[in-house]
Amino acid sequence: QLQFVESGGGLVQPGGSLRLSCAASGFNFNSYAIGWFRQAPGKEREGVSCISSSEGTTNYADSVRGRFTISRDSAKKTVYLQMNSLKPEDTAVYYCAVVIDPTWFSNITPLSDDYWGQGTQVTVSS
């Protein structure tokens, strides 16, 4: 069973930092690109960042570029999202998913809508 478990969210003040983790299981993790998405109440799901299977290519939404950094640990089958300089507009539930590899596709796009974790809540507020 393909599964993602997101963790690391919480409540932080503007300008603070969080490190999200996405632990994957049930598939050949190292063969696929992984992305982070977020969804706030009343808004559509937004692609935040993604990383290629080889770790050679990354992509970021304009809204987070320069503040967020995506990485992956093959041994731990985990993808991370380091979130710095957080803003209130970053408040959302964050999800990870398999994505089209950014090596050959520029958009942050799920490979399938069938596989999502429970998400982790990020709240940025004073």
CSV table of C-alpha atoms in Angstrom, one decimal:
chain,number,residue,atom,x,y,z
A,1,GLN,CA,0.0,0.0,0.0
A,2,LEU,CA,1.5,3.3,-1.1
A,3,GLN,CA,1.4,5.7,1.8
A,4,PHE,CA,2.7,9.1,2.8
A,5,VAL,CA,2.8,10.4,6.3
A,6,GLU,CA,3.4,14.1,6.7
A,7,SER,CA,4.6,15.6,9.9
A,8,GLY,CA,6.3,18.6,11.4
A,9,GLY,CA,3.6,21.2,11.1
A,10,GLY,CA,2.6,23.5,13.9
A,11,LEU,CA,2.0,27.1,15.0
A,12,VAL,CA,4.7,29.6,14.4
A,13,GLN,CA,5.0,33.4,14.4
A,14,PRO,CA,5.6,35.3,11.2
A,15,GLY,CA,9.3,35.1,10.3
A,16,GLY,CA,9.7,31.7,12.0
A,17,SER,CA,10.7,28.4,10.6
A,18,LEU,CA,9.4,24.8,10.3
A,19,ARG,CA,10.7,21.6,8.8
A,20,LEU,CA,8.1,19.3,7.4
A,21,SER,CA,8.8,15.6,6.8
A,22,CYS,CA,7.1,13.3,4.4
A,23,ALA,CA,7.8,9.6,5.1
A,24,ALA,CA,6.9,7.3,2.2
A,25,SER,CA,6.3,3.6,2.0
A,26,GLY,CA,4.8,1.0,-0.2
A,27,PHE,CA,6.7,1.8,-3.4
A,28,ASN,CA,10.1,2.3,-4.9
A,29,PHE,CA,10.6,5.7,-3.3
A,30,ASN,CA,14.0,6.4,-5.0
A,31,SER,CA,12.5,6.0,-8.5
A,32,TYR,CA,10.0,8.9,-8.2
A,33,ALA,CA,10.0,12.6,-7.9
A,34,ILE,CA,8.2,13.9,-4.8
A,35,GLY,CA,6.4,17.2,-4.3
A,36,TRP,CA,4.8,19.3,-1.6
A,37,PHE,CA,1.4,20.8,-2.0
A,38,ARG,CA,-0.7,23.0,0.3
A,39,GLN,CA,-4.3,23.9,0.6
A,40,ALA,CA,-5.9,26.6,2.6
A,41,PRO,CA,-9.6,27.0,3.4
A,42,GLY,CA,-11.4,28.4,0.4
A,43,LYS,CA,-8.4,28.0,-1.9
A,44,GLU,CA,-7.4,25.5,-4.5
A,45,ARG,CA,-4.5,23.1,-3.9
A,46,GLU,CA,-1.2,24.7,-4.8
A,47,GLY,CA,2.0,23.1,-5.7
A,48,VAL,CA,4.8,24.3,-3.4
A,49,SER,CA,7.9,22.5,-4.4
A,50,CYS,CA,9.2,19.3,-5.9
A,51,ILE,CA,12.4,17.4,-6.2
A,52,SER,CA,13.6,14.9,-8.8
A,53,SER,CA,14.3,11.3,-8.1
A,54,SER,CA,18.0,11.9,-8.7
A,55,GLU,CA,18.0,15.0,-6.4
A,56,GLY,CA,19.5,16.9,-9.3
A,57,THR,CA,16.5,19.1,-10.1
A,58,THR,CA,14.1,21.1,-7.9
A,59,ASN,CA,11.3,23.5,-8.5
A,60,TYR,CA,9.5,26.0,-6.3
A,61,ALA,CA,6.4,28.1,-6.6
A,62,ASP,CA,7.1,31.8,-7.0
A,63,SER,CA,5.4,32.4,-3.6
A,64,VAL,CA,8.0,30.4,-1.7
A,65,ARG,CA,11.1,30.6,-3.8
A,66,GLY,CA,14.0,31.8,-1.7
A,67,ARG,CA,12.3,30.9,1.6
A,68,PHE,CA,11.6,27.2,1.3
A,69,THR,CA,14.1,24.4,0.5
A,70,ILE,CA,13.1,20.8,-0.5
A,71,SER,CA,15.4,17.8,0.0
A,72,ARG,CA,15.2,14.1,0.3
A,73,ASP,CA,16.9,11.3,2.1
A,74,SER,CA,17.0,8.1,0.1
A,75,ALA,CA,18.0,5.9,3.0
A,76,LYS,CA,15.1,7.2,5.2
A,77,LYS,CA,12.6,7.4,2.3
A,78,THR,CA,11.7,10.8,3.4
A,79,VAL,CA,11.3,14.2,1.7
A,80,TYR,CA,11.7,17.4,3.7
A,81,LEU,CA,10.6,20.9,3.3
A,82,GLN,CA,12.5,23.5,5.2
A,83,MET,CA,10.3,26.5,5.6
A,84,ASN,CA,12.0,29.8,6.6
A,85,SER,CA,10.7,33.3,6.9
A,86,LEU,CA,7.2,32.1,7.2
A,87,LYS,CA,4.3,34.4,6.4
A,88,PRO,CA,0.6,34.3,7.4
A,89,GLU,CA,-0.3,33.4,3.8
A,90,ASP,CA,1.7,30.2,4.2
A,91,THR,CA,-1.0,28.9,6.5
A,92,ALA,CA,-2.4,25.7,5.0
A,93,VAL,CA,-2.5,22.0,5.3
A,94,TYR,CA,0.6,20.6,3.6
A,95,TYR,CA,0.6,17.4,1.7
A,96,CYS,CA,3.2,15.4,-0.2
A,97,ALA,CA,2.7,13.3,-3.3
A,98,VAL,CA,4.4,11.6,-6.3
A,99,VAL,CA,4.8,14.2,-9.0
A,100,ILE,CA,5.9,14.4,-12.6
A,101,ASP,CA,9.7,14.6,-12.5
A,102,PRO,CA,10.8,18.2,-12.7
A,103,THR,CA,13.7,17.1,-14.8
A,104,TRP,CA,11.4,17.0,-17.8
A,105,PHE,CA,8.3,19.0,-16.7
A,106,SER,CA,8.4,22.4,-15.2
A,107,ASN,CA,5.1,22.5,-13.3
A,108,ILE,CA,4.6,21.0,-9.9
A,109,THR,CA,2.0,18.4,-10.9
A,110,PRO,CA,0.8,15.2,-9.1
A,111,LEU,CA,1.5,12.0,-11.0
A,112,SER,CA,-1.8,10.7,-9.7
A,113,ASP,CA,-4.6,12.0,-7.5
A,114,ASP,CA,-5.0,8.6,-5.9
A,115,TYR,CA,-2.2,8.9,-3.3
A,116,TRP,CA,-2.2,11.5,-0.6
A,117,GLY,CA,-1.3,11.5,3.1
A,118,GLN,CA,-3.3,13.1,5.9
A,119,GLY,CA,-1.4,16.3,5.6
A,120,THR,CA,0.1,18.4,8.3
A,121,GLN,CA,-1.2,21.8,9.5
A,122,VAL,CA,1.0,24.8,9.3
A,123,THR,CA,-0.3,27.9,11.0
A,124,VAL,CA,1.6,31.2,10.8
A,125,SER,CA,0.1,33.8,13.1
A,126,SER,CA,1.0,36.4,15.7
